[in-house]
Coordinates of C-alpha atoms and ligand atoms in Angstrom, one line a residue:
X1 CA -64.9 118.6 -54.9
X2 CA -64.7 120.0 -51.4
X3 CA -62.2 118.5 -48.9
X4 CA -62.3 119.3 -45.2
X5 CA -60.0 117.7 -42.6
X6 CA -58.8 115.0 -45.0
X7 CA -62.4 114.1 -45.7
X8 CA -64.2 114.6 -49.0
X9 CA -67.8 116.0 -48.9
X10 CA -70.0 113.6 -50.9
X11 CA -73.1 114.8 -52.8
X12 CA -75.3 113.7 -49.8
X13 CA -73.2 116.1 -47.7
X14 CA -71.6 113.3 -45.7
X15 CA -67.9 113.6 -45.1
X16 CA -65.9 110.5 -46.2
X17 CA -62.3 110.0 -45.0
X18 CA -59.9 110.2 -48.0
X19 CA -58.0 107.2 -46.6
X20 CA -59.6 103.9 -46.0
X21 CA -58.4 100.3 -45.4
X22 CA -59.0 98.0 -48.3
X23 CA -60.0 94.4 -47.5
X24 CA -60.0 92.6 -50.9
X25 CA -57.8 89.4 -50.5
X26 CA -57.5 90.0 -46.7
X27 CA -57.6 86.4 -45.5
X28 CA -59.7 84.9 -42.8
X29 CA -57.9 85.1 -39.5
X30 CA -56.0 88.1 -40.8
X31 CA -58.7 90.6 -41.7
X32 CA -60.2 91.0 -38.2
X33 CA -56.9 91.8 -36.5
X34 CA -56.0 94.1 -39.5
X35 CA -59.2 96.1 -39.2
X36 CA -58.8 96.3 -35.4
X37 CA -55.2 97.5 -35.6
X38 CA -56.1 100.0 -38.4
X39 CA -58.9 101.6 -36.4
X40 CA -57.6 101.4 -32.8
X41 CA -53.8 101.9 -33.4
X42 CA -53.4 103.6 -36.8
X43 CA -56.3 106.0 -36.8
X44 CA -58.2 104.7 -39.8
X45 CA -61.9 105.7 -39.8
X46 CA -62.9 104.2 -43.1
X47 CA -63.1 100.5 -44.0
X48 CA -63.9 99.3 -47.6
X49 CA -65.7 96.0 -47.7
X50 CA -67.6 93.8 -50.2
X51 CA -69.8 90.8 -50.0
X52 CA -67.7 88.9 -52.6
X53 CA -64.5 89.3 -50.5
X54 CA -66.0 86.6 -48.3
X55 CA -64.7 88.2 -45.1
X56 CA -67.5 90.5 -43.9
X57 CA -68.6 88.3 -41.0
X58 CA -65.1 88.4 -39.5
X59 CA -65.0 92.2 -40.0
X60 CA -68.4 92.4 -38.4
X61 CA -67.1 90.6 -35.3
X62 CA -64.3 93.1 -35.2
X63 CA -66.6 96.1 -35.5
X64 CA -68.5 94.8 -32.6
X65 CA -65.4 94.6 -30.5
X66 CA -64.3 98.1 -31.6
X67 CA -67.7 99.6 -30.7
X68 CA -67.6 97.8 -27.3
X69 CA -64.2 99.4 -26.8
X70 CA -66.0 102.8 -27.1
X71 CA -65.7 103.9 -30.7
X72 CA -69.0 105.4 -31.9
X73 CA -70.6 104.0 -35.0
X74 CA -70.9 107.5 -36.5
X75 CA -67.1 107.8 -36.2
X76 CA -66.5 105.0 -38.7
X77 CA -67.3 105.1 -42.4
X78 CA -68.1 101.7 -43.8
X79 CA -68.6 100.8 -47.5
X80 CA -69.8 97.6 -48.9
X81 CA -70.8 96.4 -52.4
X82 CA -73.6 94.6 -54.1
X83 CA -72.3 91.5 -55.9
X84 CA -73.1 90.8 -59.5
X85 CA -75.5 87.8 -58.7
X86 CA -77.7 90.1 -56.7
X87 CA -78.7 92.7 -59.4
X88 CA -82.2 91.5 -59.7
X89 CA -84.4 94.1 -57.8
X90 CA -86.0 91.4 -55.8
X91 CA -82.5 90.4 -54.4
X92 CA -81.0 93.8 -53.7
X93 CA -82.7 94.4 -50.3
X94 CA -81.8 90.9 -49.0
X95 CA -78.2 91.2 -50.2
X96 CA -77.8 94.4 -48.4
X97 CA -79.5 93.0 -45.3
X98 CA -77.1 90.0 -45.4
X99 CA -74.1 92.4 -45.5
X100 CA -75.5 94.4 -42.6
X101 CA -76.0 91.2 -40.6
X102 CA -72.5 90.0 -41.4
X103 CA -71.0 93.4 -40.6
X104 CA -73.2 93.7 -37.5
X105 CA -74.3 97.2 -38.5
X106 CA -77.6 99.0 -38.6
X107 CA -76.6 101.0 -41.7
X108 CA -73.9 101.3 -44.3
X109 CA -72.3 104.7 -45.1
X110 CA -72.0 103.7 -48.7
X111 CA -73.2 100.8 -50.8
X112 CA -71.8 100.4 -54.3
X113 CA -72.9 98.4 -57.3
X114 CA -69.7 96.3 -57.6
X115 CA -69.7 95.9 -61.4
X116 CA -72.1 96.8 -64.2
X117 CA -72.6 93.1 -64.8
X118 CA -75.7 91.1 -63.8
X119 CA -74.7 87.5 -63.4
X120 CA -77.2 84.7 -62.9
X121 CA -77.7 83.7 -59.3
X122 CA -77.3 79.9 -59.0
X123 CA -77.7 80.2 -55.3
X124 CA -74.0 79.4 -54.5
X125 CA -73.3 80.5 -51.0
X126 CA -69.9 81.5 -52.1
X127 CA -70.1 82.9 -55.7
X128 CA -66.8 82.8 -57.5
X129 CA -64.7 85.5 -59.1
X130 CA -63.6 83.3 -62.0
X131 CA -65.2 81.2 -64.7
X132 CA -67.5 82.3 -67.5
X133 CA -70.6 83.5 -65.8
X134 CA -74.2 83.1 -67.0
X135 CA -75.8 86.5 -67.3
X136 CA -79.2 87.8 -66.2
X137 CA -81.3 90.2 -68.2
X138 CA -81.4 92.9 -65.6
X139 CA -80.6 96.5 -66.6
X140 CA -78.4 98.9 -64.7
X141 CA -81.6 101.0 -64.2
X142 CA -83.5 98.2 -62.5
X143 CA -80.6 97.6 -60.1
X144 CA -80.0 101.3 -59.4
X145 CA -83.6 102.0 -58.6
X146 CA -83.6 99.1 -56.1
X147 CA -80.5 100.6 -54.5
X148 CA -82.2 103.9 -54.2
X149 CA -84.9 102.2 -52.1
X150 CA -82.2 101.2 -49.6
X151 CA -81.5 104.8 -49.0
X152 CA -85.2 105.5 -48.6
X153 CA -85.4 102.7 -46.0
X154 CA -82.4 104.1 -44.1
X155 CA -80.3 101.0 -44.6
X156 CA -77.6 102.9 -46.4
X157 CA -76.7 106.6 -46.3
X158 CA -75.4 106.8 -49.8
X159 CA -75.2 104.7 -52.9
X160 CA -72.6 104.6 -55.7
X161 CA -70.9 102.7 -58.4
X162 CA -67.7 100.7 -58.8
X163 CA -65.9 100.0 -62.1
X164 CA -68.2 102.2 -64.1
X165 CA -67.1 103.7 -67.3
X166 CA -68.1 107.1 -68.8
X167 CA -71.1 105.8 -70.9
X168 CA -72.3 103.6 -68.0
X169 CA -72.3 106.6 -65.7
X170 CA -74.2 108.7 -68.3
X171 CA -76.8 106.0 -68.4
X172 CA -77.3 106.0 -64.6
X173 CA -77.4 109.8 -64.5
X174 CA -80.2 109.8 -67.1
X175 CA -82.7 108.2 -64.6
X176 CA -81.1 108.5 -61.2
X177 CA -83.4 110.0 -58.6
X178 CA -80.4 109.8 -56.3
X179 CA -77.1 110.6 -58.0
X180 CA -74.2 108.2 -57.4
X181 CA -72.0 109.6 -54.6
X182 CA -68.9 107.6 -55.7
X183 CA -67.4 105.7 -58.5
X184 CA -64.7 103.3 -57.2
X185 CA -62.3 102.4 -59.9
X186 CA -58.8 101.1 -60.4
X187 CA -56.4 104.1 -60.2
X188 CA -52.7 104.4 -59.8
X189 CA -50.0 106.1 -61.9
X190 CA -49.9 103.3 -64.5
X191 CA -53.7 103.7 -65.0
X192 CA -54.5 107.3 -63.9
X193 CA -57.7 107.6 -66.0
X194 CA -57.4 111.4 -65.9
X195 CA -60.5 111.9 -68.1
X196 CA -62.8 109.6 -66.1
X197 CA -61.7 111.2 -62.8
X198 CA -62.3 114.7 -64.2
X199 CA -65.7 113.6 -65.6
X200 CA -66.8 112.1 -62.3
X201 CA -65.5 114.9 -60.1
X202 CA -67.0 117.6 -62.4
X203 CA -70.4 115.8 -62.0
X204 CA -70.0 115.8 -58.3
X205 CA -69.4 112.1 -58.1
X206 CA -66.4 111.5 -55.9
X207 CA -63.8 108.9 -57.0
X208 CA -62.2 106.1 -55.0
X209 CA -58.9 104.6 -56.1
X210 CA -58.6 100.9 -55.7
X211 CA -55.4 99.0 -56.2
X212 CA -53.5 102.2 -55.5
X213 CA -50.2 100.3 -55.0
X214 CA -50.5 98.4 -58.2
X215 CA -52.2 95.4 -56.6
X216 CA -49.0 93.5 -55.8
X217 CA -51.1 90.7 -54.2
X218 CA -53.0 90.1 -57.4
X219 CA -51.8 86.6 -58.3
X220 CA -53.3 86.7 -61.9
X221 CA -50.8 89.2 -63.1
X222 CA -47.8 88.5 -60.8
X223 CA -45.3 87.4 -63.4
X224 CA -45.8 89.7 -66.4
X225 CA -47.1 92.9 -64.7
X226 CA -45.1 96.1 -64.4
X227 CA -44.3 96.5 -60.7
X228 CA -45.4 99.9 -59.6
X229 CA -43.8 99.7 -56.2
X230 CA -40.4 99.5 -58.0
X231 CA -41.0 102.5 -60.4
X232 CA -37.9 104.5 -60.6
X233 CA -39.6 107.9 -61.0
X234 CA -41.7 107.3 -57.9
X235 CA -38.7 105.9 -56.0
X236 CA -36.7 109.0 -56.7
X237 CA -39.5 111.2 -55.4
X238 CA -39.9 108.9 -52.3
X239 CA -36.2 109.3 -51.5
X240 CA -36.4 113.1 -51.8
X241 CA -39.2 113.1 -49.2
X242 CA -37.8 110.4 -46.9
X243 CA -41.0 108.4 -47.6
X244 CA -41.7 105.0 -49.1
X245 CA -42.9 104.4 -52.6
X246 CA -46.3 103.3 -51.2
X247 CA -46.6 106.5 -49.2
X248 CA -45.9 108.6 -52.4
X249 CA -48.6 106.6 -54.3
X250 CA -51.1 107.1 -51.6
X251 CA -50.3 110.8 -51.3
X252 CA -50.6 111.3 -55.0
X253 CA -54.1 109.8 -54.9
X254 CA -55.0 112.1 -52.0
X255 CA -53.7 115.2 -53.8
X256 CA -55.9 114.3 -56.8
X257 CA -58.8 114.5 -54.3
X258 CA -59.5 110.8 -54.8
X259 CA -60.4 108.6 -51.9
X260 CA -57.8 105.8 -51.6
X261 CA -58.0 102.4 -50.0
X262 CA -54.7 100.5 -49.9
X263 CA -55.2 97.0 -48.6
X264 CA -52.9 95.6 -46.0
X265 CA -53.0 93.0 -43.2
X266 CA -49.5 93.8 -42.0
X267 CA -49.5 96.2 -39.0
X268 CA -46.3 98.0 -40.0
X269 CA -47.6 98.6 -43.5
X270 CA -51.1 99.6 -42.3
X271 CA -49.5 102.2 -40.0
X272 CA -47.1 103.5 -42.7
X273 CA -49.8 103.7 -45.3
X274 CA -51.6 106.2 -43.0
X275 CA -48.6 108.4 -42.6
X276 CA -49.3 110.5 -45.6
X277 CA -50.7 113.7 -44.2
X278 CA -47.4 115.3 -43.1
X279 CA -45.9 116.1 -46.5
X280 CA -46.9 117.6 -49.8
X281 CA -46.0 116.6 -53.3
X282 CA -45.1 119.6 -55.4
X283 CA -47.0 120.3 -58.6
X284 CA -43.9 119.1 -60.6
X285 CA -43.8 115.9 -58.7
X286 CA -47.6 115.4 -59.1
X287 CA -47.2 115.9 -62.8
X288 CA -44.2 113.5 -63.1
X289 CA -46.2 110.8 -61.4
X290 CA -49.3 111.6 -63.4
X291 CA -47.3 111.2 -66.7
X292 CA -46.4 107.6 -65.9
X293 CA -49.7 106.4 -67.3
X294 CA -49.6 103.4 -69.7
X295 CA -53.2 102.4 -69.5
X296 CA -52.2 99.3 -67.6
X297 CA -54.9 97.4 -65.7
X298 CA -54.1 95.0 -62.9
X299 CA -57.8 94.1 -62.6
X300 CA -59.4 93.1 -65.9
X301 CA -62.6 91.1 -66.0
X302 CA -61.7 89.8 -69.4
X303 CA -59.4 87.4 -67.5
X304 CA -62.2 86.2 -65.2
X305 CA -65.4 86.3 -67.2
X306 CA -64.4 86.8 -70.8
X307 CA -66.2 90.1 -70.8
X308 CA -64.3 92.9 -72.6
X309 CA -65.6 95.3 -70.0
X310 CA -63.1 98.1 -70.5
X311 CA -62.5 97.8 -74.3
Ligands
LIG401 P1 -50.0 93.0 -47.2 O1 -51.5 92.9 -46.9 O2 -49.2 91.8 -46.8 O3 -49.4 94.3 -46.6 P2 -53.4 97.3 -53.5 O4 -54.2 98.0 -52.4 O5 -52.8 98.1 -54.5 O6 -54.2 96.1 -54.0 O7 -52.1 96.6 -52.7 C1 -52.3 95.6 -51.7 C2 -51.1 94.7 -51.7 O8 -50.0 95.5 -51.4 C3 -51.2 93.7 -50.7 O9 -50.6 92.5 -51.2 C4 -50.4 94.2 -49.5 O10 -49.8 93.2 -48.8 C5 -49.3 95.1 -50.2 N1 -49.0 96.3 -49.4 C6 -49.8 97.1 -48.7 N2 -49.1 98.1 -48.2 C7 -47.8 98.0 -48.7 C8 -46.7 98.8 -48.5 N3 -46.7 99.9 -47.8 N4 -45.5 98.4 -49.1 C9 -45.5 97.3 -49.9 N5 -46.6 96.5 -50.1 C10 -47.8 96.8 -49.5

C-alpha cells in the first residue's frame, strides 16, 4: 500500500488520512463537541461514523458548523456504514440517503457494509445491537451490487467492508465490479490478525483498525477482559519514548500501514491520540508489540446475536 503525507492511497486513488476519530459509543451531547474539537483544534481530517451509532444527526450539525467556519468539504474524509437491517437492495439507497441527510453531506468518502449479516428490518427507528436477530435471505452479492450503484450515482466515492473475514472477502472479490477499498476490522496487539491484514493489503484493500486501544469503553467485557492499556510490554516501550500507552498503540497501527480510528470524547485524549507523527517505533519494538497476540476479541457478535461469526 502507498502512504503519502500520513494518508493511504485507496484503490480508487483517493487519499485517506491514516488517523481518524472513532464515534462508536460517543454519547449525545458529547459527540458534536468532540468532532468539532478534533477537527478545529487537534487537526483530525477523518471522522468514522455509522448509522447504528445513533449519533449521525448531531455529527451532521457539527459538520455544518465546521464548514461554515471555512473548512472545505474536500478537506474532510467521512466514512459511514450500512446497518444490517438495510441489506436488501431496495433499502440500500434510502439508508445511504438517510445517513447523508443526517450528516448534512452531499457525498460520503467511504461507505462500508457494517457486518456480513442481513437482519430482518422490523422498521424500528432505532435498531438494537443486542438480542437474537431475525435474519433476511439476502446474499452479500446482492448488497454489494446495490452499494456499487451508490458509487455510480455519486453518493459515495468508495465502498468497502467491515468485519469481513478471508472467505467473505473472497466471495465479494469473485463478483465485485468495484473492489472493496477498505476492510475495517478489530485490530490491536491482542488481536493483530497478521494474516488477514496481509491478505487484504496484498489485494489492494486497505485495512482500518477499530478498537485500537482495546475498547476500554466496551461494557460487555469490562470485568474479565485483558486491559490492553495496562500491558507491561507496551508500557515499557511508551516510557522509553516519553509517550502514553495509547499513543504507542496508535503508532503501531500506523506503522503497519493500517488506518486507525481511536474513539474519544475527551479533548485532552483526542489531542494526545493525534500526537503520533513525531516518533518512530523501531523494528524490534514493532515486533515485540506484534508478538502480544492472543486472538482476543473485544467485539464478538456471538455475545449480541448468537452468531459464531468469527469461529
Ligand atoms: P473517552 O471517550 O472518555 O476518551 P477504542 O477506540 O479502542 O474503542 O477505545 C475507546 C475508549 O478508550 C473510550 O472509552 C475512550 O474514552 C478511551 N480512550 C480514548 N483515548 C484514550 C487515551 N488516550 N487513554 C485512555 N483511554 C482513552
